[in-house]
Amino acid sequence: MNALIFAVLAAAVALAYYGYSYTTEAAVAHELQLRAEDLAAEKVLTVETKIIADDNALLRSVRLDQLDKLPDQVRAGGIAISSVFVLDDHLNVVPGGTAAVDDPKQAVANRDWYVANVIPKLGLPKLKLDERGHWYGRHADQPYLLAFMHKQDGDRTYYVVVERNVNRLVFDLFPQVFESTKKLLYQVVDENDRFAEGTPFTYESGVSVPFIDTLQGDHGAWRLRVTERENAAEPQLRHQHAIDSALIGGAVTIILAGLAFLALAIRRERRANELKSDFISNVSHELKTPLSIITMFGEMLANGRTKSPEQATEYAEIIYREGVRLDRLIENVLDFAKIERGMGVYEFAEADLGDVVTRAVDLAARRLQTAEMTIDVDLEPDLPQVKIDANAVTLAVLNLVDNAIKYASSGKRVALTLKREDHRVVMAVRDWGPGIEREEQARIFERFYRAKAMRLKPIRGSGIGLALVQHIARAHGGDVSVTSKPGEGATFQLWLPI
Ligand code: ADP
């Protein structure tokens, strides 16, 4: 019972824990979503700030009167610069005003293409002095990013244009900032939603922040996408979910089983209580009858109201018989009470089971005689010694023999056998009485239970005898059972381990 209560409590705690963790998880997920938005915006800002800062530094450092320094300036310009070129106020390239990091030929070709196709669109003359502008677009499906500034040297106006290397931006700068974490996955896509950098995942929902100050052109902007790692439905997470579901299922099952068991126990207890009130009236009756008989015959003897010495002996014998019966009943009730209270009632010692059985049969001899019954005792010789509580086992044997006398006297005989079967000693008490109905055979071992047929007869009983026998047998590591065909008698088998 304690184990059951503990299991139910544990299951309830587990459920409470899961309930709690699911609500917090939901809250965390919500917070994560909010945080992811902030984080993504912050990261995009970091990248754009870095690009703009590099652009500004380079744009500011280039001077028309120091063009010889241009190649060094370009190389020192920061991450992912491709080339720089300087235009005069008519938007023509200034002589010596071009420098490239990698392939100078390619840089010149690109420059000429920009000058012809892009620069006229930028509205450079309208730009304020020292103000940075930028332009993003595609040429032959290659992305390009230009940053430019309107500058003045004395009374000469000129323009500096920086060509960023977009591929290197993506591969060198982005990974430093957009590194996926345990909880969040990052990826960058271009204006056509094509994957550019980060962790590949299929994006359904989550956060998406555009690069509005740099990689944005006429056809849209690059974007940073963030999603929770859980949304990516990893197998490990699925595994965890399976375990969680199993545990929750287990907890629910334990609670339901516990409740079912409790309901069963309550029903059993209620039934036992009903039987208990029967028991009290039975026991009172059993106590009262022998006491009245003893009082009556004792009084007769005391008053000398006997016709002959034989009659006096007969009266004395009746008194003796009833006294023994009273003694047996009280012994049963007291032992039963001890067991009910769960006290350690047994004291085990090596003993010869044959001797114990013989003593019990001797104790029952007189009652057998009175009931006009005979007993055949068949004890296998040389049985091994067993560890038993001799008094308890005597009580058990007496109860079985007494029951045969009480309920099966019509059969006129009882057979008692004791033999070894493998690692057990088996004692059988067979009678030829009315037997026990099949559906009652298990129930007669319940405390206070008395078979229907017997309740109708004027046979006294308390219903604790067989419960006691069963308890004694089990306390010895054995058990007791009955086989019976109604009308043909009953056989009670009690076995103890060797
Ligand atoms: P009690 O004998 O005090 O009623 P027990 O626990 O010894 O209590 O027995 C329970 C019931 O089992 C009895 O009321 C009786 O109906 C049935 N019973 C026990 N032994 C026999 C038997 N040898 N033959 C028929 N019925 C029996």
PDB file of C-alpha atoms and ligand atoms in Angstrom, residues 282 286 329 332 399-400 402-408 429 431 433-436 440 443-455 459-469 482 484 489-492, ligand 1:
ATOM      1  CA  ASN A 282     -20.483 -15.284  15.768  1.00  0.00           C
ATOM      2  CA  GLU A 286     -19.400 -19.068  20.323  1.00  0.00           C
ATOM      3  CA  LEU A 329     -11.511 -20.172  20.145  1.00  0.00           C
ATOM      4  CA  ASN A 332      -7.577 -18.342  17.492  1.00  0.00           C
ATOM      5  CA  ASN A 399      -7.941 -25.860  12.593  1.00  0.00           C
ATOM      6  CA  LEU A 400      -8.035 -28.120   9.533  1.00  0.00           C
ATOM      7  CA  ASP A 402     -11.464 -29.272  13.627  1.00  0.00           C
ATOM      8  CA  ASN A 403     -13.129 -28.070  10.439  1.00  0.00           C
ATOM      9  CA  ALA A 404     -13.360 -31.651   9.179  1.00  0.00           C
ATOM     10  CA  ILE A 405     -15.019 -32.607  12.482  1.00  0.00           C
ATOM     11  CA  LYS A 406     -17.320 -29.577  12.421  1.00  0.00           C
ATOM     12  CA  TYR A 407     -18.427 -29.631   8.802  1.00  0.00           C
ATOM     13  CA  ALA A 408     -17.815 -33.194   7.605  1.00  0.00           C
ATOM     14  CA  VAL A 429      -6.444 -33.330   5.355  1.00  0.00           C
ATOM     15  CA  ASP A 431     -12.807 -35.531   4.563  1.00  0.00           C
ATOM     16  CA  GLY A 433     -18.368 -34.323   4.065  1.00  0.00           C
ATOM     17  CA  PRO A 434     -20.521 -31.947   1.986  1.00  0.00           C
ATOM     18  CA  GLY A 435     -17.542 -30.289   0.328  1.00  0.00           C
ATOM     19  CA  ILE A 436     -17.375 -26.648  -0.771  1.00  0.00           C
ATOM     20  CA  GLU A 440     -16.538 -20.308  -2.581  1.00  0.00           C
ATOM     21  CA  ARG A 443     -13.211 -17.088  -0.524  1.00  0.00           C
ATOM     22  CA  ILE A 444     -13.242 -19.377   2.509  1.00  0.00           C
ATOM     23  CA  PHE A 445      -9.627 -18.331   3.147  1.00  0.00           C
ATOM     24  CA  GLU A 446     -10.719 -14.700   3.500  1.00  0.00           C
ATOM     25  CA  ARG A 447     -11.008 -13.537   7.054  1.00  0.00           C
ATOM     26  CA  PHE A 448     -14.544 -13.773   8.507  1.00  0.00           C
ATOM     27  CA  TYR A 449     -15.889 -15.536   5.453  1.00  0.00           C
ATOM     28  CA  ARG A 450     -18.186 -18.495   6.061  1.00  0.00           C
ATOM     29  CA  ALA A 451     -19.693 -20.598   3.277  1.00  0.00           C
ATOM     30  CA  LYS A 452     -23.390 -19.978   2.588  1.00  0.00           C
ATOM     31  CA  ALA A 453     -24.421 -23.586   3.124  1.00  0.00           C
ATOM     32  CA  MET A 454     -22.748 -23.607   6.555  1.00  0.00           C
ATOM     33  CA  ARG A 455     -24.258 -20.320   7.658  1.00  0.00           C
ATOM     34  CA  ILE A 459     -22.729 -24.964  13.096  1.00  0.00           C
ATOM     35  CA  ARG A 460     -20.785 -22.452  15.107  1.00  0.00           C
ATOM     36  CA  GLY A 461     -17.833 -20.668  13.620  1.00  0.00           C
ATOM     37  CA  SER A 462     -16.036 -17.342  13.443  1.00  0.00           C
ATOM     38  CA  GLY A 463     -14.656 -17.398   9.894  1.00  0.00           C
ATOM     39  CA  ILE A 464     -11.082 -16.756  10.969  1.00  0.00           C
ATOM     40  CA  GLY A 465      -9.793 -20.346  11.149  1.00  0.00           C
ATOM     41  CA  LEU A 466      -8.749 -20.759   7.512  1.00  0.00           C
ATOM     42  CA  ALA A 467      -7.497 -17.163   7.283  1.00  0.00           C
ATOM     43  CA  LEU A 468      -5.218 -18.034  10.169  1.00  0.00           C
ATOM     44  CA  VAL A 469      -4.090 -21.275   8.515  1.00  0.00           C
ATOM     45  CA  VAL A 482      -8.461 -26.673  -1.148  1.00  0.00           C
ATOM     46  CA  SER A 484     -13.361 -30.191  -3.421  1.00  0.00           C
ATOM     47  CA  GLY A 489     -15.824 -34.025   0.560  1.00  0.00           C
ATOM     48  CA  ALA A 490     -12.874 -31.698   0.608  1.00  0.00           C
ATOM     49  CA  THR A 491      -9.094 -31.954   0.697  1.00  0.00           C
ATOM     50  CA  PHE A 492      -7.065 -29.172   2.298  1.00  0.00           C
TER      51      PHE A 492
HETATM   52  P1  ADP B   1     -15.227 -21.209  10.655  1.00  0.00           P
HETATM   53  O1  ADP B   1     -15.014 -22.687  10.659  1.00  0.00           O
HETATM   54  O2  ADP B   1     -15.048 -20.613  11.981  1.00  0.00           O
HETATM   55  O3  ADP B   1     -16.495 -20.805  10.010  1.00  0.00           O
HETATM   56  P2  ADP B   1     -12.981 -21.212   8.855  1.00  0.00           P
HETATM   57  O4  ADP B   1     -12.179 -20.108   8.338  1.00  0.00           O
HETATM   58  O5  ADP B   1     -12.288 -22.330   9.543  1.00  0.00           O
HETATM   59  O6  ADP B   1     -14.095 -20.563   9.781  1.00  0.00           O
HETATM   60  O7  ADP B   1     -13.798 -21.808   7.662  1.00  0.00           O
HETATM   61  C1  ADP B   1     -14.412 -20.978   6.725  1.00  0.00           C
HETATM   62  C2  ADP B   1     -15.541 -21.684   6.057  1.00  0.00           C
HETATM   63  O8  ADP B   1     -15.022 -22.684   5.212  1.00  0.00           O
HETATM   64  C3  ADP B   1     -16.462 -22.374   6.964  1.00  0.00           C
HETATM   65  O9  ADP B   1     -17.459 -21.503   7.458  1.00  0.00           O
HETATM   66  C4  ADP B   1     -17.043 -23.443   6.080  1.00  0.00           C
HETATM   67  O10 ADP B   1     -18.132 -22.939   5.357  1.00  0.00           O
HETATM   68  C5  ADP B   1     -15.938 -23.766   5.119  1.00  0.00           C
HETATM   69  N1  ADP B   1     -15.218 -24.989   5.444  1.00  0.00           N
HETATM   70  C6  ADP B   1     -14.057 -25.114   6.112  1.00  0.00           C
HETATM   71  N2  ADP B   1     -13.650 -26.395   6.214  1.00  0.00           N
HETATM   72  C7  ADP B   1     -14.604 -27.130   5.592  1.00  0.00           C
HETATM   73  C8  ADP B   1     -14.769 -28.531   5.347  1.00  0.00           C
HETATM   74  N3  ADP B   1     -13.870 -29.441   5.777  1.00  0.00           N
HETATM   75  N4  ADP B   1     -15.854 -28.912   4.635  1.00  0.00           N
HETATM   76  C9  ADP B   1     -16.751 -28.002   4.209  1.00  0.00           C
HETATM   77  N5  ADP B   1     -16.654 -26.675   4.398  1.00  0.00           N
HETATM   78  C10 ADP B   1     -15.594 -26.229   5.079  1.00  0.00           C
END
